[in-house]
Short mmCIF file of C-alpha atoms in Angstrom, two decimals:
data_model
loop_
_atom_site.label_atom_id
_atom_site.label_comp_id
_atom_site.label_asym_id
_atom_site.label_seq_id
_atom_site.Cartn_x
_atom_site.Cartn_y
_atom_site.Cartn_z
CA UNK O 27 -28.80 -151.08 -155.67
CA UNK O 28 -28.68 -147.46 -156.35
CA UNK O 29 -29.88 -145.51 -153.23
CA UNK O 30 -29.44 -142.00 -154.54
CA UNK O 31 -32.61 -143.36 -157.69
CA UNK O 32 -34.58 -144.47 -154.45
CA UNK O 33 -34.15 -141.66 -152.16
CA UNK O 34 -35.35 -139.49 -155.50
CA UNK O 35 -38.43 -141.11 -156.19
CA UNK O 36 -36.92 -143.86 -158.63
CA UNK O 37 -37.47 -147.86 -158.50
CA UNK O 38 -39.69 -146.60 -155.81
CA UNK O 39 -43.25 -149.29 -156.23
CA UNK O 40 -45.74 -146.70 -153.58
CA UNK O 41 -48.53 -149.56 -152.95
CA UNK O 42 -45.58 -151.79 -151.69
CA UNK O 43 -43.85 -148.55 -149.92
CA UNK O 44 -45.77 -147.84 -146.29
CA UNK O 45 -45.41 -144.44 -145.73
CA UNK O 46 -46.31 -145.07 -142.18
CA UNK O 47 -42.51 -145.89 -141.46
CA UNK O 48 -41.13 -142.87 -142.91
CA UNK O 49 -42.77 -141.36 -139.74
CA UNK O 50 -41.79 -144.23 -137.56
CA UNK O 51 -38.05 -142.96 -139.48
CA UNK O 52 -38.54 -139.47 -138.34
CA UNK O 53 -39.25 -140.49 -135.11
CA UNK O 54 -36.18 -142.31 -134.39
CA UNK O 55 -33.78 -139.85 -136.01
CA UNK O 56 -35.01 -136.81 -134.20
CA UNK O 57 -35.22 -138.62 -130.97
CA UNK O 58 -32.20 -140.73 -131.79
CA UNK O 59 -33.89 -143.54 -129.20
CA UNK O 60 -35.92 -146.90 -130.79
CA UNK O 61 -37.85 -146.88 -127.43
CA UNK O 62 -38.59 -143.27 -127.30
CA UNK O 63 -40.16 -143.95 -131.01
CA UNK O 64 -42.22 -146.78 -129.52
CA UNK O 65 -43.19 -144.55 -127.22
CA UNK O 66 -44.97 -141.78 -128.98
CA UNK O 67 -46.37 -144.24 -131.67
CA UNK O 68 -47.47 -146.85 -128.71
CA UNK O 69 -46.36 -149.63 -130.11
CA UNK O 70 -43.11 -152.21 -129.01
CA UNK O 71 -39.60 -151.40 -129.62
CA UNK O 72 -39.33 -154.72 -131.26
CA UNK O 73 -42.29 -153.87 -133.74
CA UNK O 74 -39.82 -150.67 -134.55
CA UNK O 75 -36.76 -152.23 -135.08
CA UNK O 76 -38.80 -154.54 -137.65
CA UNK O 77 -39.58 -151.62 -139.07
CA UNK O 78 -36.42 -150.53 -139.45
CA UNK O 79 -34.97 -153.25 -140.95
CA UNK O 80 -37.59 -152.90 -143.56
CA UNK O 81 -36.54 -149.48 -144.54
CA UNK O 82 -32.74 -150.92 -144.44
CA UNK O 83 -33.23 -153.43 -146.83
CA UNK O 84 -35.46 -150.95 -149.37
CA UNK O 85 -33.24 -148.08 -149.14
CA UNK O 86 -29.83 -150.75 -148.87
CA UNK O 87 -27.95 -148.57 -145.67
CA UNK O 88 -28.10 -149.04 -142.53
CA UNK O 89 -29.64 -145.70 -141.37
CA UNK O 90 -28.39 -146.21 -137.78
CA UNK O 91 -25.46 -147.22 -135.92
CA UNK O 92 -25.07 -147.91 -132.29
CA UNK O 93 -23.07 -144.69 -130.83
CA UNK O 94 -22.54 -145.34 -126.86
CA UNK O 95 -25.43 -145.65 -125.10
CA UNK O 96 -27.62 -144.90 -127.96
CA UNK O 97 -27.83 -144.38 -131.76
CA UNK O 98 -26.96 -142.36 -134.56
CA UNK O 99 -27.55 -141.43 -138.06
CA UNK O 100 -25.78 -142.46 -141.05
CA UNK O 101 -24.65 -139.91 -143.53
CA UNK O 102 -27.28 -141.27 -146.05
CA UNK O 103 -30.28 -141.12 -143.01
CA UNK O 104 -29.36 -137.88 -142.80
CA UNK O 105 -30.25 -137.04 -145.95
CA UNK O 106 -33.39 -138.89 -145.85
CA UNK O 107 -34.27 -136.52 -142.95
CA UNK O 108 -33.47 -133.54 -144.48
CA UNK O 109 -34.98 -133.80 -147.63
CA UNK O 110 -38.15 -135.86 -146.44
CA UNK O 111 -38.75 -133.60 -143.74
CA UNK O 112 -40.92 -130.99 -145.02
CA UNK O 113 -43.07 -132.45 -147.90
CA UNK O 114 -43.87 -135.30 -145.29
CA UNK O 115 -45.28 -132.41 -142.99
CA UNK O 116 -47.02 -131.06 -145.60
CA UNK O 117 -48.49 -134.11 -146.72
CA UNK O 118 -49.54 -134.83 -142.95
CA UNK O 119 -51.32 -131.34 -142.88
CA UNK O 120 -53.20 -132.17 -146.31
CA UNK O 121 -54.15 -135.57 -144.74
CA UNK O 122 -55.83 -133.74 -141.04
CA UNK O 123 -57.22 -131.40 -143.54
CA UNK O 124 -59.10 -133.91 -145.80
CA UNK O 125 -60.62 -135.94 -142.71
CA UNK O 126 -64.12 -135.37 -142.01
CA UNK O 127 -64.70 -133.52 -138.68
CA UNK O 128 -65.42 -135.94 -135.67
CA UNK O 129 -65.23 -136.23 -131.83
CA UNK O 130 -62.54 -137.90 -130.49
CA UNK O 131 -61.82 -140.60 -128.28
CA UNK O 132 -58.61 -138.99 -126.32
CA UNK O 133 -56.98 -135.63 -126.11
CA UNK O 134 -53.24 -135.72 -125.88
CA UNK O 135 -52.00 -132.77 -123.58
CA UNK O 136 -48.50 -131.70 -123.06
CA UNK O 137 -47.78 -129.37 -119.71
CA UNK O 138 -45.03 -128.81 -117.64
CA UNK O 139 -45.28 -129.97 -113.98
CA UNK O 140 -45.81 -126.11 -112.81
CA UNK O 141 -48.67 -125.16 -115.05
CA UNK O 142 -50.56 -128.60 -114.65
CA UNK O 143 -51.77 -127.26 -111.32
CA UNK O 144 -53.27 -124.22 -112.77
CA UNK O 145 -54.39 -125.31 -116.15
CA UNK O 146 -54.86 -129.57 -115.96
CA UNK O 147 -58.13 -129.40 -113.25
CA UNK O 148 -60.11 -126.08 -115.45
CA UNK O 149 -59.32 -128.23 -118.62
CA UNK O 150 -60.69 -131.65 -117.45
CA UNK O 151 -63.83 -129.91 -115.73
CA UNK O 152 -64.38 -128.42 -119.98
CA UNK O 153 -63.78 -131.56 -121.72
CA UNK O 154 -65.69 -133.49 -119.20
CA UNK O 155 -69.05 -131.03 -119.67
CA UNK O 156 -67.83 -130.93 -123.46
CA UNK O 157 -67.65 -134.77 -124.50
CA UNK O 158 -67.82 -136.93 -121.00
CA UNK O 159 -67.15 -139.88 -123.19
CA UNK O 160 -63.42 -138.37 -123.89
CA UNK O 161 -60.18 -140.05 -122.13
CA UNK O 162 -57.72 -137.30 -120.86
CA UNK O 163 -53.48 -138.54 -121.62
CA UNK O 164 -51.60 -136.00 -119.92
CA UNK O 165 -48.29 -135.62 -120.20
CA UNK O 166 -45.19 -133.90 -119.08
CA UNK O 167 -42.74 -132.20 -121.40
CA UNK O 168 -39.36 -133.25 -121.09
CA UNK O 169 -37.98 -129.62 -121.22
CA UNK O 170 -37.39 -129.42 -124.86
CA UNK O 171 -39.99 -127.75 -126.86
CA UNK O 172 -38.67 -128.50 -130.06
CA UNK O 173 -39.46 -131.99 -129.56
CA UNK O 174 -43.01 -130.84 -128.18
CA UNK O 175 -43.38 -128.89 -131.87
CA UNK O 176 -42.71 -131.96 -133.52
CA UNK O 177 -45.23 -133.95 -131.62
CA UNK O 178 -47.86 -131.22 -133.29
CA UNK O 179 -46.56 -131.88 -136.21
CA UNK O 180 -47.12 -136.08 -135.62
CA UNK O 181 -50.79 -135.13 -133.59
CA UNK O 182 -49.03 -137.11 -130.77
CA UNK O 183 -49.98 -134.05 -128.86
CA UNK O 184 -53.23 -131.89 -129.54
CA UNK O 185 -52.33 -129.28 -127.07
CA UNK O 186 -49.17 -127.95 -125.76
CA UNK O 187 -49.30 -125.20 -122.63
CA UNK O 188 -46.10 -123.89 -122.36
CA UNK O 189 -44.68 -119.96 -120.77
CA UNK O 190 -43.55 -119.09 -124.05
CA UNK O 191 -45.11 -119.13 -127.81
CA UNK O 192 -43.95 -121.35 -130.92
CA UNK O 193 -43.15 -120.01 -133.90
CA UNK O 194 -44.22 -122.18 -136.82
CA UNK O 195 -46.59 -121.13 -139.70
CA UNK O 196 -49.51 -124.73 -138.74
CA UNK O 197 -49.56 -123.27 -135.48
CA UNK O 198 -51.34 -121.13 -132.70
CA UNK O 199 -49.78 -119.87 -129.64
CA UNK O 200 -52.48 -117.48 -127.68
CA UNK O 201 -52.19 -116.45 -124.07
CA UNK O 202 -54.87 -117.66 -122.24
CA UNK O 203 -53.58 -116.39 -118.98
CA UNK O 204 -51.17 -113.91 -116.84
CA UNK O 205 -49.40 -115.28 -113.69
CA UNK O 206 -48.21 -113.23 -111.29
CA UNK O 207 -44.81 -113.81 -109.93
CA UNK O 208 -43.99 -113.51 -106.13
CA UNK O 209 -40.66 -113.30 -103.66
CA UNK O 210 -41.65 -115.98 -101.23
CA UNK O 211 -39.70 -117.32 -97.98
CA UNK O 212 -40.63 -119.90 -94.73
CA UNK O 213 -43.28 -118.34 -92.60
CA UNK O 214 -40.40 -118.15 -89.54
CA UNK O 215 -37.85 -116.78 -91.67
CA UNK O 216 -35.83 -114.44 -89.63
CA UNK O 217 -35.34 -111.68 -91.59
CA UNK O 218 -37.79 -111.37 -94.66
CA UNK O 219 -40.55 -109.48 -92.05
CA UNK O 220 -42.08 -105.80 -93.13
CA UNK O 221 -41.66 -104.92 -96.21
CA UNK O 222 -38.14 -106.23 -98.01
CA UNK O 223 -35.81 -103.86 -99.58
CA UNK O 224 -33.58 -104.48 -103.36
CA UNK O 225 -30.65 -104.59 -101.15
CA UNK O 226 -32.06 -107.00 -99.00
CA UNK O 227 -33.52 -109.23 -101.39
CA UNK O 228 -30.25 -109.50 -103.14
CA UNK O 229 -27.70 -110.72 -99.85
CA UNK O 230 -29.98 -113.57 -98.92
CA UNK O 231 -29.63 -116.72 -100.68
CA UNK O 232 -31.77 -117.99 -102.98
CA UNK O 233 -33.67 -121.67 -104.19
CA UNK O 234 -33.57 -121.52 -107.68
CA UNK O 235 -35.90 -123.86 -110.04
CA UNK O 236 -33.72 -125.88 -112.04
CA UNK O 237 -34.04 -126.47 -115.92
CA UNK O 238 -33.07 -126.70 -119.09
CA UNK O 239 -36.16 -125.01 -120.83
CA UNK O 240 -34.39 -121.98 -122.65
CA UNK O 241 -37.59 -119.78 -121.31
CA UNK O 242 -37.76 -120.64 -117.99
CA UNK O 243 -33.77 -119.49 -117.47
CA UNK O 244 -34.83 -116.17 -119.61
CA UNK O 245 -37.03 -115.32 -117.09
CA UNK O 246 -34.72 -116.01 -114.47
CA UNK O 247 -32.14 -113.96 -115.68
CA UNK O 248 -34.41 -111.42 -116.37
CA UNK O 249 -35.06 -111.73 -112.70
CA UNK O 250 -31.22 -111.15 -111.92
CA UNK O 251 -31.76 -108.24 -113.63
CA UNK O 252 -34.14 -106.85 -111.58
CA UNK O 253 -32.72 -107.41 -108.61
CA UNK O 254 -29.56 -105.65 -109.65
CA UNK O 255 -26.83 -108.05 -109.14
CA UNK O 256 -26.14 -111.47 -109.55
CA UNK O 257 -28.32 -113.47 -106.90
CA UNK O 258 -26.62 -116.30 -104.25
CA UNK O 259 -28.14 -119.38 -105.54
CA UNK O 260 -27.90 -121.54 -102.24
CA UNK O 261 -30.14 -124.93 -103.84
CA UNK O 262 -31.10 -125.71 -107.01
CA UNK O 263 -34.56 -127.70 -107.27
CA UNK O 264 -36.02 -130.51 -109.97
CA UNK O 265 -39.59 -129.33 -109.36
CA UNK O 266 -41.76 -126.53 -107.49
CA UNK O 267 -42.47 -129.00 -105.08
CA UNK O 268 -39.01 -129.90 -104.17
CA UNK O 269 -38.33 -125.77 -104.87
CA UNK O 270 -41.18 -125.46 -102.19
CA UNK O 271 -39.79 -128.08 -99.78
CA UNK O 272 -36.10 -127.02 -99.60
CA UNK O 273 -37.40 -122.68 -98.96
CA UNK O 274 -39.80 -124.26 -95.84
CA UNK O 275 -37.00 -126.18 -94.74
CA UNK O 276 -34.28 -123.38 -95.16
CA UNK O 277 -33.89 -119.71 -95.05
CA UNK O 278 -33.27 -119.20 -98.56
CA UNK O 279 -35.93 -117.50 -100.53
CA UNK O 280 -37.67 -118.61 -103.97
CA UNK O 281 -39.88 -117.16 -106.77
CA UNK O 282 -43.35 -118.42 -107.18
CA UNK O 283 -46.54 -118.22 -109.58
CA UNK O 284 -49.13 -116.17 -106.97
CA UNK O 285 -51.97 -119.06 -107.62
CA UNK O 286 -49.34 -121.63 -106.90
CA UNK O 287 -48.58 -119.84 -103.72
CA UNK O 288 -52.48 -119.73 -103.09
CA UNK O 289 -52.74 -123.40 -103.44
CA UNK O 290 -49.66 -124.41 -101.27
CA UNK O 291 -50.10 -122.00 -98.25
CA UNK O 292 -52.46 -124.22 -96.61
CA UNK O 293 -50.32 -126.98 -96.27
CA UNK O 294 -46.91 -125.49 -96.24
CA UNK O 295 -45.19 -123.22 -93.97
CA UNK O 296 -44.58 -120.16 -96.91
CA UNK O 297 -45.82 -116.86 -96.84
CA UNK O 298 -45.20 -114.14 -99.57
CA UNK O 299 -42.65 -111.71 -98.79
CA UNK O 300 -43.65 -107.82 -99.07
CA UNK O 301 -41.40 -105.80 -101.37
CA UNK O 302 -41.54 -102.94 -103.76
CA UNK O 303 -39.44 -105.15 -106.24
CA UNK O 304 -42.06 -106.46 -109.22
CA UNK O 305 -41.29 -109.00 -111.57
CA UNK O 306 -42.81 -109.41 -114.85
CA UNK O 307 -45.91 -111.55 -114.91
CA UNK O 308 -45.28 -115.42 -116.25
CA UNK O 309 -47.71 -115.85 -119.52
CA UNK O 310 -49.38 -118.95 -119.96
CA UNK O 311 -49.74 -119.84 -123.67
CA UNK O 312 -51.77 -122.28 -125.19
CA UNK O 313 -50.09 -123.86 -128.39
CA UNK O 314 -52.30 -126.45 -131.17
CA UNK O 315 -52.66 -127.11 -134.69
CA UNK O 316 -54.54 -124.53 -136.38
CA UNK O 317 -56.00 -127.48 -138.30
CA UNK O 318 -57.56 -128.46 -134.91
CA UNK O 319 -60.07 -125.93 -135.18
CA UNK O 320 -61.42 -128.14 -137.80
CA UNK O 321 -61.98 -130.62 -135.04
CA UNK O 322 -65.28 -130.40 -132.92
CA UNK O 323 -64.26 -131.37 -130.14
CA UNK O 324 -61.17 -129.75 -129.75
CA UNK O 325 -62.51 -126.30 -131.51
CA UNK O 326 -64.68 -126.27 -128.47
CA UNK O 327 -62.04 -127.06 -125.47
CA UNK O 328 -59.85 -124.38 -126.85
CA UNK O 329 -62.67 -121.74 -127.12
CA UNK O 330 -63.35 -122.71 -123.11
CA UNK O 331 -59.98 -122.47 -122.72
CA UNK O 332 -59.48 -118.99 -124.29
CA UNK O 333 -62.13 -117.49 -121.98
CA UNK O 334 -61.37 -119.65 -118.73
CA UNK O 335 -59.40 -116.73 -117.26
CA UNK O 336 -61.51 -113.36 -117.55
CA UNK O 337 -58.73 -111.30 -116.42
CA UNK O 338 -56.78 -111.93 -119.70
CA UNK O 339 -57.57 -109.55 -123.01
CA UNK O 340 -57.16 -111.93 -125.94
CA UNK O 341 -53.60 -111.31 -127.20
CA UNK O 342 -52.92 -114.15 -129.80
CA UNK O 343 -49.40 -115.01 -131.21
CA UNK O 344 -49.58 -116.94 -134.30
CA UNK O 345 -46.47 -118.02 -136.06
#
């Protein structure tokens, strides 16, 4: 059998061809994981890999080969991928464009651990006066926003709140809010009391947040930066929470969102230190579809959403 004619369009019958597992395909090769496929298209890893033995027998490779712990494509997948890639998109966008406007059943929302506090309880309280009938899935983003972009482009995901914009021509990234960013220490730390000098900020040591996300370590070393010198980095934390923990347990000092700060106070021992040092604000951005506008339900959350935070001046990014 001639898979070069069938990748092309050739010997290809469409009402035997589902085109549902050429996403199921896309799914798998970006993610290079069967079970992170099922996953995202909640269905069983078994009911993928029969899936993708359907695909193997139409297009006559095997499109993946165990590689270690996981998989990887074959040469010829590969090329599926690449040239299936962005006509599929664009037939996905034609499709969400075509569909009659409707409320739905669940919003999908994607937010990192650090914003949920800020954005997740503002959100529910709109969508719950919006459409009370609506389920909520929220879920955290596993530090890698090009895999977030792609769940946009699969409407896993209807909204995406991330600190920095994406650039794609379907999508919106607008700010919907400004964070200020604060120096903060245990309330008994012995030194950080009156008001904290460059110098003095710099020789202590430091908890440091600890990711992979490309903009959270821009704005860190933009931080550096600021400070003048390469900071001590004394622990390195998974979360705020464990960032928060290890700074009341310590004598290090950390950097904090000021409404994080607000919320924790209460029920941990930190205090913000006093310095003429500023750091740049954090920006919240709110990323969709711009197809979602079409959408009721979700035109009307991200309206809400746009004019949650007052203190904002709409400054919107689209890419």
């Amino acid at each position: 059998m001639n898979r070069n004619k069938k990748l092309m369009g050739q010997n290809i019958s469409l009402p035997k061809f589902d085109l549902n597992l050429l996403t199921l395909f896309k799914l798998v090769y970006f993610h290079k994981s069967v079970s992170k496929a099922a996953d995202l298209l909640d269905i069983s890893a078994s009911a993928v890999s029969q899936s993708l033995r359907r695909l193997r027998v139409h297009f006559d490779d095997p499109l993946f080969v165990r590689h270690g712990a996981g998989i990887e494509a074959t040469t010829f997948a590969t090329r599926i991928y690449e040239e299936l890639q962005k006509p599929y998109d664009d037939l996905l966008i034609k499709l969400q464009d075509l569909s009659p406007t409707r409320m739905q059943a669940q919003i999908n929302i994607s937010c990192p651990p650090y914003l949920s506090l800020i954005i997740m309880g503002p959100l529910t309280t709109i969508i719950n006066r919006t459409s009370p009938e609506c389920n909520i899935f929220h879920m955290i983003d596993d530090n890698f926003s090009e895999k977030n972009d792609e769940a946009l482009t699969y409407r896993t995901m209807d909204i995406i709140f991330d600190i920095h914009p994406y650039y794609n021509l379907s999508r919106v990234s607008t700010i919907i809010a400004q964070d200020e960013l604060v120096f903060i220490c245990a309330k008994d730390h012995p030194r950080m009391k009156g008001v904290i000098s460059r110098e003095d900020l710099w020789a202590e040591n430091f908890t440091l947040l600890g990711t992979d996300k490309a903009a959270v370590a821009k704005q860190q070393n933009e931080h550096t930066k600021i400070l003048g010198a390469e900071r001590n980095i004394k622990f390195s934390a998974g979360s705020s929470f464990a960032a928060i923990a290890m700074i009341c347990a310590s004598e290090t000092v950390g950097i904090m969102t000021r409404r994080m700060v607000d919320m924790f106070t209460h029920n941990f021992p930190i205090r913000v230190i006093e310095t003429d040092v500023k750091l740049p604000s954090m920006p919240i951005y709110m990323i969709y579809n711009k197809t979602a506008l079409k959408n009721e339900l979700l035109s009307s959350v991200i309206r809400a959403m746009e004019n949650e935070y007052p203190d904002i001046d709409q400054k919107n990014q689209s890419s």
